[in-house]
Amino acid sequence: MKVSLAHRVLLVGFMGSGKSAVGRELAEQLGWRFEDIDEAIIRDTGMSIAEIFKDPGESSFRLEEHRKTREALNQDEVVIATGGGWAVVPGRFDEIPDSTLTIWLTVSPEEAIRRVADSENTRPLLSCSNPLEKARNLLKERSDSYSQAEHKVDTDGFSVEDVSVRILEILQANNPRNGME
Ligand code: S3P
């Protein structure tokens, strides 16, 4: 983190890494707001992600994702769950303001596919004949981008609560005043 006190937490990582579930739990533990970028887009457009990808198209989704994440990053005391493609665009980590703790939630392709089964409305990229192969390829392409986060937290084999506690520990190590009450 660029300065020592965290005002917000940004979760990045692949589809099915648990950004939304962990983010919600973490925000509750901290008494902070939770911003789920995919949910905000669905709410504000009244469309599913699959519908947006179809028309007006993925690039419109990416613009909206960028705009909403930027807005969320302007807030304090917020946990932000990005969509799995946000961190992949070059320069994204340069836009993150000071006092933001960035966490990469890692997941294996096998576990990701298991977790996101039946979610083609929110994950059109995995709605194909061989989602596991697609997940493997995408993860290979994207891992270098995700690895720009300051901390990496594994999620395979861990519960939402386990992962959230691990992030709280990281947060406390960075800012001993957070979450100590
Ligand atoms: C995407 C991930 C999805 C959603 C969209 C595109 C991606 O979010 O934003 O389907 O490119 O990885 P989750 O990571 O929350 O599944």
Short mmCIF file of C-alpha atoms and ligand atoms in Angstrom, two decimals:
data_model
loop_
_atom_site.label_atom_id
_atom_site.label_comp_id
_atom_site.label_asym_id
_atom_site.label_seq_id
_atom_site.Cartn_x
_atom_site.Cartn_y
_atom_site.Cartn_z
CA MET A 1 0.00 0.00 0.00
CA LYS A 2 1.30 3.45 -0.84
CA VAL A 3 0.53 4.85 2.64
CA SER A 4 0.04 2.95 5.83
CA LEU A 5 -3.65 3.35 6.75
CA ALA A 6 -6.14 1.41 4.64
CA HIS A 7 -9.34 3.28 3.77
CA ARG A 8 -10.60 0.68 1.34
CA VAL A 9 -9.99 -2.88 0.17
CA LEU A 10 -10.01 -3.83 -3.52
CA LEU A 11 -10.48 -7.50 -4.36
CA VAL A 12 -9.26 -8.74 -7.74
CA GLY A 13 -9.11 -12.23 -9.20
CA PHE A 14 -10.70 -14.70 -11.52
CA MET A 15 -14.39 -15.59 -11.80
CA GLY A 16 -15.29 -17.89 -8.92
CA SER A 17 -12.44 -16.72 -6.69
CA GLY A 18 -15.01 -15.50 -4.16
CA LYS A 19 -14.62 -11.73 -4.54
CA SER A 20 -18.32 -11.08 -3.95
CA ALA A 21 -18.90 -13.53 -1.11
CA VAL A 22 -15.67 -12.67 0.69
CA GLY A 23 -16.13 -8.94 0.05
CA ARG A 24 -19.60 -8.98 1.58
CA GLU A 25 -18.37 -10.89 4.65
CA LEU A 26 -15.32 -8.68 5.06
CA ALA A 27 -17.35 -5.48 4.79
CA GLU A 28 -19.70 -6.78 7.44
CA GLN A 29 -16.81 -7.60 9.77
CA LEU A 30 -15.34 -4.13 9.28
CA GLY A 31 -18.65 -2.25 9.37
CA TRP A 32 -17.72 -0.85 5.94
CA ARG A 33 -19.83 -0.53 2.80
CA PHE A 34 -19.65 -3.27 0.18
CA GLU A 35 -19.57 -2.41 -3.54
CA ASP A 36 -20.00 -5.24 -6.01
CA ILE A 37 -19.27 -3.81 -9.44
CA ASP A 38 -21.10 -6.51 -11.42
CA GLU A 39 -24.18 -6.10 -9.22
CA ALA A 40 -24.08 -2.31 -9.58
CA ILE A 41 -24.01 -2.65 -13.39
CA ILE A 42 -26.90 -5.14 -13.40
CA ARG A 43 -28.91 -2.90 -11.05
CA ASP A 44 -28.30 0.32 -12.97
CA THR A 45 -28.78 -1.05 -16.48
CA GLY A 46 -31.60 -3.46 -15.63
CA MET A 47 -29.84 -6.00 -17.86
CA SER A 48 -27.94 -9.21 -17.16
CA ILE A 49 -24.23 -9.26 -18.00
CA ALA A 50 -24.92 -11.81 -20.74
CA GLU A 51 -27.46 -9.41 -22.29
CA ILE A 52 -25.01 -6.50 -22.16
CA PHE A 53 -22.27 -8.65 -23.75
CA LYS A 54 -24.67 -9.46 -26.57
CA ASP A 55 -25.85 -5.91 -27.17
CA PRO A 56 -24.41 -3.21 -26.77
CA GLY A 57 -21.40 -5.56 -26.42
CA GLU A 58 -18.47 -6.42 -24.17
CA SER A 59 -16.68 -3.10 -24.77
CA SER A 60 -19.70 -1.20 -23.37
CA PHE A 61 -19.65 -3.47 -20.34
CA ARG A 62 -15.93 -2.78 -19.88
CA LEU A 63 -16.47 1.00 -20.03
CA GLU A 64 -19.21 0.81 -17.43
CA GLU A 65 -17.11 -1.51 -15.27
CA HIS A 66 -14.23 0.96 -15.42
CA ARG A 67 -16.46 3.93 -14.55
CA LYS A 68 -18.17 2.21 -11.62
CA THR A 69 -14.91 0.89 -10.17
CA ARG A 70 -13.40 4.39 -10.38
CA GLU A 71 -16.41 5.79 -8.50
CA ALA A 72 -16.14 3.09 -5.84
CA LEU A 73 -12.42 3.81 -5.43
CA ASN A 74 -13.31 7.41 -4.53
CA GLN A 75 -15.14 6.25 -1.42
CA ASP A 76 -13.76 5.59 2.04
CA GLU A 77 -14.47 2.60 4.28
CA VAL A 78 -15.52 0.43 1.39
CA VAL A 79 -14.73 -3.11 0.25
CA ILE A 80 -14.86 -3.40 -3.54
CA ALA A 81 -15.39 -6.65 -5.47
CA THR A 82 -14.18 -6.01 -9.02
CA GLY A 83 -15.33 -8.11 -11.97
CA GLY A 84 -12.72 -10.65 -13.06
CA GLY A 85 -11.74 -8.64 -16.14
CA TRP A 86 -11.17 -5.24 -14.51
CA ALA A 87 -7.59 -5.82 -13.39
CA VAL A 88 -6.54 -7.18 -16.76
CA VAL A 89 -6.54 -3.87 -18.62
CA PRO A 90 -3.02 -2.32 -18.59
CA GLY A 91 -2.72 0.68 -16.29
CA ARG A 92 -5.57 -0.26 -13.96
CA PHE A 93 -3.33 -0.58 -10.90
CA ASP A 94 -1.93 2.91 -11.58
CA GLU A 95 -5.44 4.31 -11.08
CA ILE A 96 -5.82 2.94 -7.58
CA PRO A 97 -5.66 5.73 -4.99
CA ASP A 98 -3.36 5.71 -1.96
CA SER A 99 -4.63 3.93 1.15
CA THR A 100 -6.16 1.08 -0.85
CA LEU A 101 -5.29 -2.46 0.17
CA THR A 102 -5.27 -4.65 -2.95
CA ILE A 103 -5.84 -8.39 -2.63
CA TRP A 104 -5.66 -11.09 -5.30
CA LEU A 105 -7.96 -13.97 -4.42
CA THR A 106 -6.53 -16.99 -6.18
CA VAL A 107 -8.51 -20.01 -7.34
CA SER A 108 -7.67 -23.04 -9.48
CA PRO A 109 -9.54 -23.34 -12.80
CA GLU A 110 -11.19 -26.56 -11.58
CA GLU A 111 -12.51 -24.94 -8.40
CA ALA A 112 -13.56 -21.80 -10.29
CA ILE A 113 -15.67 -23.86 -12.69
CA ARG A 114 -17.18 -25.81 -9.82
CA ARG A 115 -18.15 -22.57 -8.03
CA VAL A 116 -19.61 -20.75 -11.03
CA ALA A 117 -21.69 -23.61 -12.42
CA ASP A 118 -25.06 -22.40 -13.72
CA SER A 119 -24.13 -18.74 -13.84
CA GLU A 120 -24.04 -18.11 -17.60
CA ASN A 121 -26.07 -14.92 -17.04
CA THR A 122 -23.19 -13.32 -15.15
CA ARG A 123 -20.26 -15.14 -16.80
CA PRO A 124 -20.85 -15.22 -20.55
CA LEU A 125 -17.12 -15.79 -21.13
CA LEU A 126 -17.48 -19.27 -19.63
CA SER A 127 -20.61 -20.17 -21.46
CA CYS A 128 -18.88 -22.27 -24.12
CA SER A 129 -18.43 -25.93 -24.98
CA ASN A 130 -15.36 -26.42 -22.75
CA PRO A 131 -15.50 -23.96 -19.84
CA LEU A 132 -12.63 -25.64 -17.97
CA GLU A 133 -10.25 -25.22 -20.88
CA LYS A 134 -11.42 -21.62 -21.32
CA ALA A 135 -10.85 -20.95 -17.59
CA ARG A 136 -7.34 -22.46 -17.78
CA ASN A 137 -6.44 -20.30 -20.77
CA LEU A 138 -7.92 -17.11 -19.34
CA LEU A 139 -6.19 -17.66 -15.99
CA LYS A 140 -2.88 -18.20 -17.75
CA GLU A 141 -3.35 -14.94 -19.68
CA ARG A 142 -4.51 -12.98 -16.64
CA SER A 143 -2.35 -14.15 -13.75
CA ASP A 144 0.40 -11.57 -14.35
CA SER A 145 -2.21 -8.81 -14.17
CA TYR A 146 -3.80 -10.10 -10.98
CA SER A 147 -0.36 -10.52 -9.41
CA GLN A 148 0.05 -6.73 -9.33
CA ALA A 149 -2.11 -6.77 -6.19
CA GLU A 150 -0.06 -6.33 -3.01
CA HIS A 151 -1.29 -9.50 -1.35
CA LYS A 152 -2.28 -12.90 -2.64
CA VAL A 153 -4.77 -14.98 -0.67
CA ASP A 154 -5.52 -18.57 -1.69
CA THR A 155 -9.15 -19.63 -1.64
CA ASP A 156 -9.15 -23.29 -2.79
CA GLY A 157 -10.23 -25.39 0.17
CA PHE A 158 -11.03 -22.37 2.35
CA SER A 159 -14.40 -21.05 3.45
CA VAL A 160 -15.59 -17.48 2.87
CA GLU A 161 -15.03 -16.87 6.60
CA ASP A 162 -11.47 -18.28 6.50
CA VAL A 163 -10.53 -16.03 3.60
CA SER A 164 -12.14 -13.02 5.20
CA VAL A 165 -10.22 -13.60 8.45
CA ARG A 166 -6.98 -13.84 6.48
CA ILE A 167 -7.67 -10.46 4.87
CA LEU A 168 -8.56 -8.95 8.25
CA GLU A 169 -5.17 -10.11 9.51
CA ILE A 170 -3.45 -8.44 6.57
CA LEU A 171 -5.46 -5.28 7.18
CA GLN A 172 -4.60 -5.24 10.86
CA ALA A 173 -0.92 -5.74 10.08
CA ASN A 174 -1.13 -2.68 7.83
CA ASN A 175 -3.33 -0.65 10.17
CA PRO A 176 -3.50 -1.91 13.76
CA ARG A 177 -6.52 0.31 14.48
CA ASN A 178 -8.81 -1.53 12.00
CA GLY A 179 -11.05 -4.27 13.30
CA MET A 180 -9.55 -4.33 16.80
CA GLU A 181 -12.73 -3.29 18.65
C1 S3P B 1 -15.76 -11.32 -16.12
C2 S3P B 1 -16.07 -11.65 -14.82
C3 S3P B 1 -17.42 -11.50 -14.26
C4 S3P B 1 -18.19 -10.41 -15.01
C5 S3P B 1 -18.15 -10.66 -16.49
C6 S3P B 1 -16.74 -10.71 -17.05
C7 S3P B 1 -14.38 -11.55 -16.60
O1 S3P B 1 -17.35 -11.14 -12.89
O2 S3P B 1 -17.66 -9.14 -14.72
O3 S3P B 1 -18.82 -11.86 -16.76
O4 S3P B 1 -14.00 -11.01 -17.65
O5 S3P B 1 -13.63 -12.27 -15.91
P1 S3P B 1 -16.89 -12.14 -11.71
O6 S3P B 1 -15.39 -12.14 -11.66
O7 S3P B 1 -17.49 -11.54 -10.49
O8 S3P B 1 -17.43 -13.49 -12.01
#
